[in-house]
Coordinates of C-alpha atoms in Angstrom, one line a residue:
K1 CA 118.4 -57.3 65.3
L2 CA 119.3 -55.5 68.6
F3 CA 117.6 -52.3 67.4
A4 CA 114.7 -53.9 65.6
K5 CA 112.9 -54.9 68.8
R6 CA 113.3 -51.4 70.2
S7 CA 111.2 -49.9 67.4
C8 CA 108.1 -51.9 68.2
G9 CA 106.8 -49.7 71.0
T10 CA 104.1 -50.3 73.6
L11 CA 100.9 -48.6 74.8
D12 CA 102.9 -46.3 77.1
N13 CA 105.8 -45.9 74.8
P14 CA 104.6 -45.8 71.2
P15 CA 106.9 -46.0 68.1
S16 CA 106.4 -42.2 67.5
A17 CA 107.8 -41.5 71.0
R18 CA 110.7 -43.8 70.4
R19 CA 111.5 -42.2 67.1
A20 CA 111.3 -38.7 68.7
H21 CA 113.7 -39.9 71.4
M22 CA 116.2 -41.4 68.9
I23 CA 116.2 -38.3 66.7
G24 CA 116.5 -35.9 69.7
L25 CA 119.0 -33.1 69.4
D26 CA 121.4 -34.4 71.9
P27 CA 124.8 -33.4 70.5
M28 CA 126.8 -35.7 72.7
S29 CA 124.7 -38.8 71.8
W30 CA 124.9 -38.0 68.1
A31 CA 128.7 -37.3 68.3
M32 CA 129.3 -40.6 70.0
A33 CA 127.2 -42.5 67.6
M34 CA 128.9 -40.9 64.6
A35 CA 132.3 -41.5 66.1
T36 CA 131.6 -45.2 66.6
I37 CA 130.3 -45.6 63.1
A38 CA 133.3 -43.8 61.7
T39 CA 135.7 -46.0 63.8
V40 CA 134.0 -49.2 62.5
L41 CA 134.1 -48.1 58.9
F42 CA 137.5 -46.6 58.7
C43 CA 139.5 -48.7 61.3
V44 CA 137.8 -51.9 62.3
V45 CA 136.5 -53.0 58.9
P46 CA 139.8 -52.4 57.0
G47 CA 141.6 -54.2 59.9
V48 CA 139.3 -57.2 59.6
V49 CA 139.7 -57.3 55.8
V50 CA 143.5 -57.3 56.1
C51 CA 143.6 -59.8 59.0
M52 CA 141.0 -62.4 57.9
P53 CA 143.1 -64.0 55.1
V54 CA 146.1 -64.3 57.4
L55 CA 144.0 -65.7 60.2
S56 CA 142.2 -68.2 57.8
I57 CA 145.6 -69.6 56.7
L58 CA 146.8 -69.9 60.2
Y59 CA 143.5 -71.5 61.2
F60 CA 143.6 -74.2 58.5
L61 CA 147.2 -74.9 59.2
G62 CA 146.2 -75.4 62.9
I63 CA 148.8 -73.1 64.2
P64 CA 148.0 -72.3 67.8
P65 CA 146.4 -70.3 69.3
V66 CA 144.5 -69.1 66.3
P67 CA 141.8 -71.8 66.2
E68 CA 141.1 -71.4 69.9
L69 CA 140.9 -67.6 69.6
L70 CA 138.5 -67.8 66.6
R71 CA 136.4 -70.4 68.4
T72 CA 136.1 -68.1 71.4
L73 CA 134.9 -65.3 69.2
V74 CA 132.3 -67.5 67.5
V75 CA 130.9 -68.5 70.9
F76 CA 130.9 -64.9 72.0
Y77 CA 129.1 -63.4 69.0
K78 CA 126.7 -66.3 68.4
T79 CA 125.6 -66.5 72.0
L80 CA 125.3 -62.8 72.3
W81 CA 123.2 -62.7 69.1
Y82 CA 120.9 -65.4 70.5
F83 CA 120.3 -63.5 73.8
S84 CA 119.8 -60.2 71.9
D85 CA 116.2 -61.4 71.3
P86 CA 114.4 -61.7 74.6
R87 CA 111.8 -64.0 73.0
N88 CA 114.4 -66.8 72.8
P89 CA 114.3 -69.1 75.8
Y90 CA 117.1 -68.6 78.3
E91 CA 118.0 -72.3 78.5
G92 CA 117.9 -72.7 74.7
A93 CA 121.2 -70.9 74.0
P94 CA 123.7 -72.9 72.0
S95 CA 126.2 -74.4 74.5
F96 CA 128.7 -75.6 71.9
S97 CA 130.9 -78.1 73.7
F98 CA 130.8 -76.3 77.1
K99 CA 129.2 -78.2 80.0
G100 CA 128.4 -77.8 83.7
K101 CA 129.7 -74.9 85.7
E102 CA 131.8 -73.6 82.8
W103 CA 128.7 -73.2 80.6
V104 CA 126.7 -71.6 83.5
R105 CA 129.3 -68.9 83.8
I106 CA 129.4 -68.2 80.1
R107 CA 125.6 -68.2 79.8
V108 CA 125.2 -65.8 82.7
H109 CA 127.8 -63.4 81.5
L110 CA 126.6 -63.2 77.9
A111 CA 122.9 -63.1 78.7
S112 CA 123.7 -60.2 81.1
L113 CA 125.7 -58.3 78.4
A114 CA 122.8 -58.8 76.0
T115 CA 120.3 -57.1 78.4
V116 CA 122.1 -53.7 78.1
L117 CA 120.2 -52.5 75.1
Y118 CA 117.0 -54.2 76.2
L119 CA 117.2 -52.3 79.5
W120 CA 118.4 -49.1 77.8
D121 CA 115.3 -46.9 78.0
K122 CA 113.5 -48.9 80.7
R123 CA 112.7 -47.5 84.1
H124 CA 115.6 -48.0 86.6
Y125 CA 115.1 -48.1 90.4
R126 CA 117.3 -45.0 90.8
H127 CA 116.6 -43.0 87.6
E128 CA 114.3 -42.6 84.7
S129 CA 116.2 -45.1 82.6
F130 CA 119.0 -47.6 82.7
Q131 CA 121.0 -45.4 80.3
R132 CA 120.8 -42.5 82.7
D133 CA 122.0 -44.7 85.5
M134 CA 125.0 -45.8 83.4
I135 CA 125.9 -42.2 82.6
L136 CA 125.9 -41.2 86.2
N137 CA 127.5 -44.4 87.6
L138 CA 130.4 -44.5 85.1
R139 CA 131.4 -40.9 85.0
N140 CA 134.4 -41.5 87.2
V141 CA 135.4 -44.8 85.7
A142 CA 137.7 -45.3 82.8
I143 CA 139.4 -48.3 81.1
P144 CA 142.9 -48.1 82.7
G145 CA 145.4 -46.3 80.5
T146 CA 142.8 -44.4 78.4
G147 CA 141.7 -41.6 80.7
V148 CA 138.3 -41.6 79.0
P149 CA 135.2 -41.9 81.3
L150 CA 133.0 -44.8 80.3
S151 CA 129.9 -42.6 80.7
L152 CA 130.9 -41.0 77.4
F153 CA 130.0 -44.2 75.6
S154 CA 126.8 -44.5 77.5
R155 CA 125.3 -41.4 75.9
S156 CA 124.6 -43.3 72.7
S157 CA 123.2 -46.8 72.2
V158 CA 125.3 -47.2 69.0
A159 CA 128.5 -46.3 71.0
T160 CA 127.6 -48.8 73.7
L161 CA 127.0 -51.5 71.2
G162 CA 130.4 -50.7 69.7
V163 CA 132.0 -51.1 73.1
I164 CA 130.4 -54.5 73.6
V165 CA 131.0 -56.1 70.2
I166 CA 134.3 -54.4 69.2
I167 CA 136.2 -52.7 72.0
Y168 CA 135.5 -55.4 74.6
P169 CA 137.0 -58.3 72.5
I170 CA 140.0 -56.1 71.7
V171 CA 140.6 -55.3 75.3
A172 CA 140.2 -59.0 76.3
L173 CA 142.8 -59.9 73.6
L174 CA 145.3 -57.4 74.8
G175 CA 144.8 -58.6 78.4
A176 CA 145.2 -62.2 77.2
I177 CA 148.5 -61.3 75.4
R178 CA 149.8 -59.7 78.6
G179 CA 148.6 -62.7 80.7
A180 CA 150.2 -65.2 78.4
A181 CA 153.5 -63.3 78.7
G182 CA 153.2 -63.7 82.5
S183 CA 151.7 -66.5 84.6
E184 CA 148.7 -67.4 82.5
P185 CA 148.7 -70.9 80.9
S186 CA 148.1 -69.9 77.3
L187 CA 146.9 -67.1 75.1
G188 CA 143.8 -69.0 74.0
K189 CA 142.7 -70.0 77.4
S190 CA 143.3 -66.5 78.8
F191 CA 141.4 -64.9 76.0
A192 CA 138.4 -67.3 76.5
S193 CA 138.4 -66.6 80.3
L194 CA 138.5 -62.8 79.9
L195 CA 135.8 -62.7 77.1
L196 CA 133.4 -65.5 78.1
R197 CA 133.7 -65.8 81.9
P198 CA 135.5 -62.9 83.4
T199 CA 136.1 -62.5 87.1
D200 CA 137.6 -59.0 87.2
W201 CA 135.9 -56.6 89.6
F202 CA 134.5 -54.3 86.8
S203 CA 132.8 -57.1 84.9
L204 CA 131.2 -58.6 88.1
W205 CA 130.1 -55.1 89.2
R206 CA 128.3 -54.5 85.9
L207 CA 126.8 -58.0 86.0
N208 CA 125.3 -57.2 89.4
C209 CA 124.0 -53.9 88.2
R210 CA 122.2 -55.4 85.2
L211 CA 120.8 -58.2 87.4
A212 CA 119.4 -55.7 89.8
A213 CA 117.9 -53.5 87.0
L214 CA 116.3 -56.5 85.3
H215 CA 114.9 -57.8 88.7
F216 CA 113.4 -54.4 89.5
L217 CA 111.9 -54.2 86.0
R218 CA 110.2 -57.6 86.3
T219 CA 109.1 -57.5 89.9
K220 CA 108.9 -53.8 91.0
D221 CA 110.1 -55.0 94.4
K222 CA 109.6 -52.3 97.0
G223 CA 112.9 -53.0 98.6
Y224 CA 114.6 -51.0 95.9
L225 CA 113.0 -47.9 97.5
L226 CA 115.7 -48.2 100.2
E227 CA 118.4 -47.2 97.7
D228 CA 117.3 -43.8 98.9
K229 CA 119.7 -43.3 101.8
W230 CA 117.2 -41.4 104.0
R231 CA 114.5 -43.9 103.6
F232 CA 117.0 -46.6 104.4
L233 CA 118.1 -44.9 107.6
Q234 CA 114.6 -44.4 108.8
R235 CA 113.4 -47.9 108.0
A236 CA 116.5 -49.5 109.6
K237 CA 116.0 -47.5 112.8
E238 CA 112.4 -48.7 112.9
E239 CA 113.5 -52.3 112.7
G240 CA 116.1 -51.8 115.4
I241 CA 119.1 -52.2 113.1
P242 CA 122.1 -50.0 114.1
V243 CA 122.7 -47.3 111.5
T244 CA 124.7 -44.1 111.5
P245 CA 123.1 -41.3 113.6
W246 CA 121.9 -38.0 112.1
L247 CA 121.2 -34.5 113.3
D248 CA 117.7 -33.1 113.4
D249 CA 118.7 -29.4 113.0
A250 CA 116.7 -27.9 110.1
M251 CA 119.7 -26.1 108.7
M252 CA 123.4 -26.4 108.8
V253 CA 125.7 -23.4 108.0
V254 CA 129.4 -23.8 107.1
K255 CA 131.6 -20.7 106.8
H256 CA 135.3 -20.3 106.0
K257 CA 137.2 -18.6 108.7
N258 CA 139.1 -16.2 106.4
E259 CA 136.6 -15.3 103.6
E260 CA 134.5 -12.2 103.5
G261 CA 131.9 -10.5 101.3
G262 CA 129.6 -13.5 101.4
L263 CA 132.3 -15.8 100.0
G264 CA 133.0 -19.1 101.7
F265 CA 129.5 -19.4 103.0
Y266 CA 127.4 -22.5 102.5
R267 CA 124.0 -23.4 103.8
Y268 CA 122.5 -26.9 103.8
K269 CA 118.9 -27.7 104.4
N270 CA 118.4 -31.0 106.4
V271 CA 116.4 -33.8 104.9
T272 CA 114.5 -33.9 108.2
A273 CA 113.2 -30.4 107.2
G274 CA 112.4 -31.3 103.5
G275 CA 115.9 -30.7 102.2
N276 CA 118.3 -33.0 100.2
W277 CA 121.1 -33.3 102.7
I278 CA 121.5 -35.9 105.5
I279 CA 123.4 -34.0 108.1
Q280 CA 125.3 -36.4 110.4
P281 CA 128.0 -36.2 113.0
S282 CA 131.5 -37.3 112.0
L283 CA 132.3 -40.8 113.1
R284 CA 135.7 -42.1 114.3
N285 CA 137.2 -45.5 113.5
H286 CA 137.3 -48.0 116.4
S287 CA 140.6 -48.5 118.1
T288 CA 140.9 -52.1 116.7
I289 CA 141.3 -50.8 113.2
R290 CA 142.5 -47.2 113.9
K291 CA 145.9 -48.5 114.9
L292 CA 146.3 -50.0 111.4
L293 CA 145.5 -46.7 109.7
P294 CA 147.2 -43.3 109.2
T295 CA 146.2 -40.8 111.8
N296 CA 144.3 -38.7 109.2
A297 CA 142.6 -41.7 107.5
P298 CA 138.8 -41.5 106.7
L299 CA 136.2 -43.7 108.3
S300 CA 137.3 -47.1 106.9
T301 CA 134.4 -49.4 106.3
F302 CA 133.8 -53.1 105.6
R303 CA 132.1 -54.0 102.3
V304 CA 129.9 -57.1 103.2
L305 CA 128.2 -58.4 100.1
T306 CA 125.2 -60.6 100.8
A307 CA 122.9 -62.6 98.5
S308 CA 119.3 -63.5 99.0
T309 CA 117.3 -66.2 97.3
H310 CA 114.1 -64.8 98.7
G311 CA 113.7 -62.8 95.5
L312 CA 113.0 -66.0 93.5
E313 CA 109.9 -66.6 95.5
G314 CA 106.7 -65.6 93.8
L315 CA 108.2 -65.6 90.3
P316 CA 106.5 -68.0 87.8
R317 CA 107.2 -71.5 88.8
R318 CA 107.6 -72.6 85.2
R319 CA 110.6 -70.4 85.0
S320 CA 112.2 -70.7 88.4
G321 CA 111.3 -74.3 89.2
T322 CA 115.0 -75.1 89.8
S323 CA 117.1 -76.0 92.8
N324 CA 117.8 -73.2 95.1
A325 CA 121.4 -72.1 94.7
T326 CA 121.8 -71.9 98.5
T327 CA 119.7 -74.5 100.1
G328 CA 119.0 -77.1 97.4
K329 CA 115.3 -76.7 97.9
E330 CA 112.8 -75.8 95.3
Q331 CA 111.5 -72.2 95.4
V332 CA 107.8 -71.9 96.0
G333 CA 106.0 -68.6 95.5
G334 CA 104.0 -66.3 97.8
G335 CA 101.0 -67.3 99.8
R336 CA 101.6 -65.2 103.0
T337 CA 98.7 -63.2 104.3
N338 CA 100.0 -60.2 106.3
N339 CA 103.0 -58.1 107.1
E340 CA 103.5 -59.6 110.5
S341 CA 103.8 -63.1 109.2
K342 CA 106.1 -62.0 106.4
A343 CA 108.4 -60.3 108.9
K344 CA 108.5 -63.4 111.2
Q345 CA 109.2 -65.6 108.2
R346 CA 112.0 -63.4 107.0
K347 CA 113.7 -63.5 110.4
K348 CA 113.2 -67.3 110.7
N349 CA 114.7 -68.0 107.3
T350 CA 117.7 -65.6 107.5
S351 CA 120.2 -68.5 107.6
S352 CA 118.6 -70.3 104.7
T353 CA 117.9 -67.4 102.2
V354 CA 120.7 -64.9 102.9
K355 CA 124.3 -65.7 102.5
T356 CA 127.5 -63.6 102.8
L357 CA 129.6 -63.9 99.6
T358 CA 132.6 -61.7 100.5
V359 CA 134.0 -59.3 103.0
V360 CA 136.6 -56.6 102.2
W361 CA 138.0 -54.0 104.5
R362 CA 138.6 -50.7 102.8
A363 CA 141.6 -49.3 104.6
G364 CA 141.5 -45.5 103.8
R365 CA 144.5 -43.6 102.6
S366 CA 146.2 -40.7 104.3
G367 CA 144.2 -37.5 103.9
A368 CA 141.4 -39.1 101.8
A369 CA 137.9 -37.7 102.3
T370 CA 136.3 -41.2 102.1
D371 CA 137.4 -44.8 101.9
H372 CA 136.8 -44.9 98.2
N373 CA 140.5 -44.1 98.1
S374 CA 141.8 -47.1 99.9
V375 CA 143.6 -50.4 100.0
L376 CA 141.2 -53.3 99.6
F377 CA 142.0 -56.0 102.2
D378 CA 140.3 -59.4 101.8
V379 CA 138.9 -60.8 105.1
Q380 CA 138.2 -64.4 106.0
Q381 CA 134.5 -64.8 106.9
D382 CA 135.0 -67.6 109.5
S383 CA 138.1 -66.4 111.3
G384 CA 138.1 -62.6 110.7
K385 CA 141.8 -62.9 109.6
I386 CA 142.8 -60.0 107.2
L387 CA 144.4 -61.4 104.0
R388 CA 146.3 -59.7 101.2
G389 CA 145.4 -56.2 100.0
T390 CA 145.1 -54.7 96.5
T391 CA 143.5 -51.7 94.8
N392 CA 141.4 -50.8 91.9
Q393 CA 142.4 -47.1 91.7
H394 CA 143.8 -47.5 88.2
W395 CA 140.2 -47.7 87.0
Y396 CA 139.5 -44.2 88.4
Q397 CA 142.2 -42.2 86.6
L398 CA 140.6 -39.7 84.2
G399 CA 142.0 -37.2 81.8
G400 CA 144.5 -37.1 79.0
S401 CA 147.5 -36.9 81.4
K402 CA 146.6 -40.4 82.7
I403 CA 147.2 -42.2 79.4
L404 CA 150.9 -42.4 79.9
T405 CA 151.0 -42.6 83.7
T406 CA 148.3 -45.2 84.4
S407 CA 149.0 -49.0 84.4
W408 CA 146.6 -51.2 82.4
T409 CA 146.6 -53.7 85.3
Q410 CA 147.2 -53.6 89.0
D411 CA 149.5 -56.3 90.2
L412 CA 150.3 -54.8 93.6
R413 CA 149.7 -56.9 96.6
Y414 CA 149.8 -55.2 100.0
L415 CA 150.7 -56.8 103.3
H416 CA 151.2 -53.4 105.0
H417 CA 149.4 -50.1 104.8
P418 CA 151.3 -48.2 102.2
D419 CA 151.1 -44.9 104.1
T420 CA 152.4 -46.1 107.4
G421 CA 154.2 -49.4 106.9
V422 CA 152.1 -51.0 109.6
A423 CA 151.5 -54.7 109.0
V424 CA 147.8 -55.4 108.2
T425 CA 147.8 -58.9 106.7
G426 CA 147.5 -61.5 109.4
K427 CA 145.7 -59.4 111.9
V428 CA 142.4 -60.9 113.2
L429 CA 139.1 -59.0 113.7
P430 CA 137.3 -60.5 116.7
E431 CA 134.1 -58.6 115.8
I432 CA 133.8 -60.3 112.4
K433 CA 130.6 -62.3 113.4
K434 CA 128.9 -59.2 114.5
I435 CA 129.8 -57.5 111.3
L436 CA 128.4 -60.3 109.2
D437 CA 125.3 -60.6 111.4
V438 CA 124.2 -57.0 111.0
A439 CA 124.6 -57.2 107.2
E440 CA 122.7 -60.5 106.9
R441 CA 119.9 -59.3 109.2
A442 CA 119.5 -56.1 107.3
H443 CA 119.2 -58.0 104.0
S444 CA 116.7 -60.4 105.5
E445 CA 114.5 -57.9 107.3
L446 CA 114.8 -54.8 105.1
V447 CA 115.2 -55.9 101.5
P448 CA 114.7 -59.7 101.3
G449 CA 113.6 -59.6 97.7
V450 CA 116.7 -57.8 96.4
P451 CA 119.1 -60.4 95.0
L452 CA 122.5 -58.8 96.0
V453 CA 123.4 -56.0 98.4
G454 CA 126.8 -54.5 99.2
W455 CA 126.6 -53.2 102.8
D456 CA 129.0 -50.6 104.1
V457 CA 129.6 -51.5 107.8
A458 CA 131.6 -49.3 110.1
M459 CA 133.3 -50.1 113.4
T460 CA 133.1 -46.9 115.3
E461 CA 134.6 -45.8 118.6
K462 CA 131.4 -44.3 120.2
H463 CA 128.6 -46.3 118.6
G464 CA 130.1 -49.7 117.9
I465 CA 129.1 -51.5 114.7
L466 CA 126.9 -49.5 112.4
L467 CA 125.4 -49.8 108.9
L468 CA 126.1 -46.8 106.7
E469 CA 124.0 -47.8 103.6
G470 CA 123.2 -50.6 101.3
N471 CA 124.2 -50.7 97.6
F472 CA 122.0 -52.7 95.2
S473 CA 124.3 -52.1 92.2
C474 CA 127.2 -53.6 94.2
N475 CA 130.7 -55.0 93.5
F476 CA 133.0 -57.4 95.3
F477 CA 135.9 -55.0 95.6
M478 CA 138.2 -57.8 94.5
G479 CA 137.5 -60.0 97.6
T480 CA 137.4 -63.8 97.6
V481 CA 134.2 -65.2 96.1
D482 CA 132.8 -68.7 95.6
Y483 CA 132.3 -68.2 91.9
D484 CA 130.6 -71.5 91.3
W485 CA 127.9 -70.6 93.9
Y486 CA 127.7 -67.0 92.7
Y487 CA 127.2 -67.9 89.0
K488 CA 124.6 -70.6 89.9
F489 CA 122.8 -68.0 91.9
C490 CA 122.7 -65.5 89.0
D491 CA 121.8 -68.3 86.6
D492 CA 118.7 -69.1 88.7
F493 CA 117.6 -65.5 88.7
Y494 CA 118.2 -65.0 84.9
R495 CA 116.2 -68.2 84.2
A496 CA 113.3 -66.9 86.3
L497 CA 113.4 -63.3 85.0
W498 CA 114.1 -64.0 81.3

């Protein structure tokens, strides 16, 4: 069923073109597809055949937690099957016995998963297809303890389908077993949580990615053009929003001090002269946060994730005639006449349409080039108090050598910076309101129609608070989130976009 609808074709993408694409001589795609099929035939199917009689006996005997595990699997596969056909109404999905906020979370998660193959060969706002974006975005991410980049599975729709319907439930079961052995209440409840309504950073990141891709596909909102870092910097400067400065020199030459014979020589053409490189001066952390970091730490930014309900406006009222997740007011589409009135309206409605969901400070590690290698410290929005820290670096361990050395989970909680021993948790950032204001203003004035944006905000010594960039396929970096609000927000968008 998942593949049948992909063979129909359209005027600009006829069946013949799709067949040519599917039988293309891409060795990696074919290899992944064949490996997935072989795994299913020779490993999964025999395992199911062996286990089913045992599970059936345990189920009818009512031995916990088998009935609950099987019920969770039925909900997962049946709901996923329903959403695999985009012609089925979003709100018509079988809810089983789930109600209220719990069902909203399940519906959003499984509807989002079902859009993967629907979006597969559709245009993405960054690349020619959603598949291409997955290949590039997941090339440095691996399921912890495997060392295998997830981009490998993205090269084949068959392999991706195998990950969703086979590997994902297995990983969720293993995680539930580990959780049940620790602090989780029970194996059945833990499995249902991980499979049907996960809150781990990776699942939420991919949910946000799919929502942005679907929103762009449906609306073609011009705000997505600002994913281009150079366009973003220019537009933000025009609007008077503080961003990182850049150099106007047409060419930058970098040369190693001890190389010769033309070695160690690099030349970069500036984007200002038609090149591909944004050449910027190095920025220094502000003294407020510099004293909490190693002396050779990178620029350590704040990830401020904001949500805008403005993107619901103008969508068909029959789909989105639902209470606004933020304000409780019904969304009404369009009707503005010129750019000036639109800009004024965006500024006026910043507080009602844009909301900060989470703030995380990425405290860079000693010697790191960027703060992608960091400890992630949660930050209270109202007070600026820095809370506990954690890390997601175990998701970025690639290669066969990482299989035996990488933990499946990350249970570390940091109160101090691990490289210096300096206490971080409990410190207060007096500039927190300015940090939030610049992110919310940027969302409202630059990209009001984009649902979610992860802003990288820096506190610098010379220039003060600056925006580095906005990320539309964003994640929460394990910060505190009002999940009820967030899932209701996503539910409103999926209802309107379905």
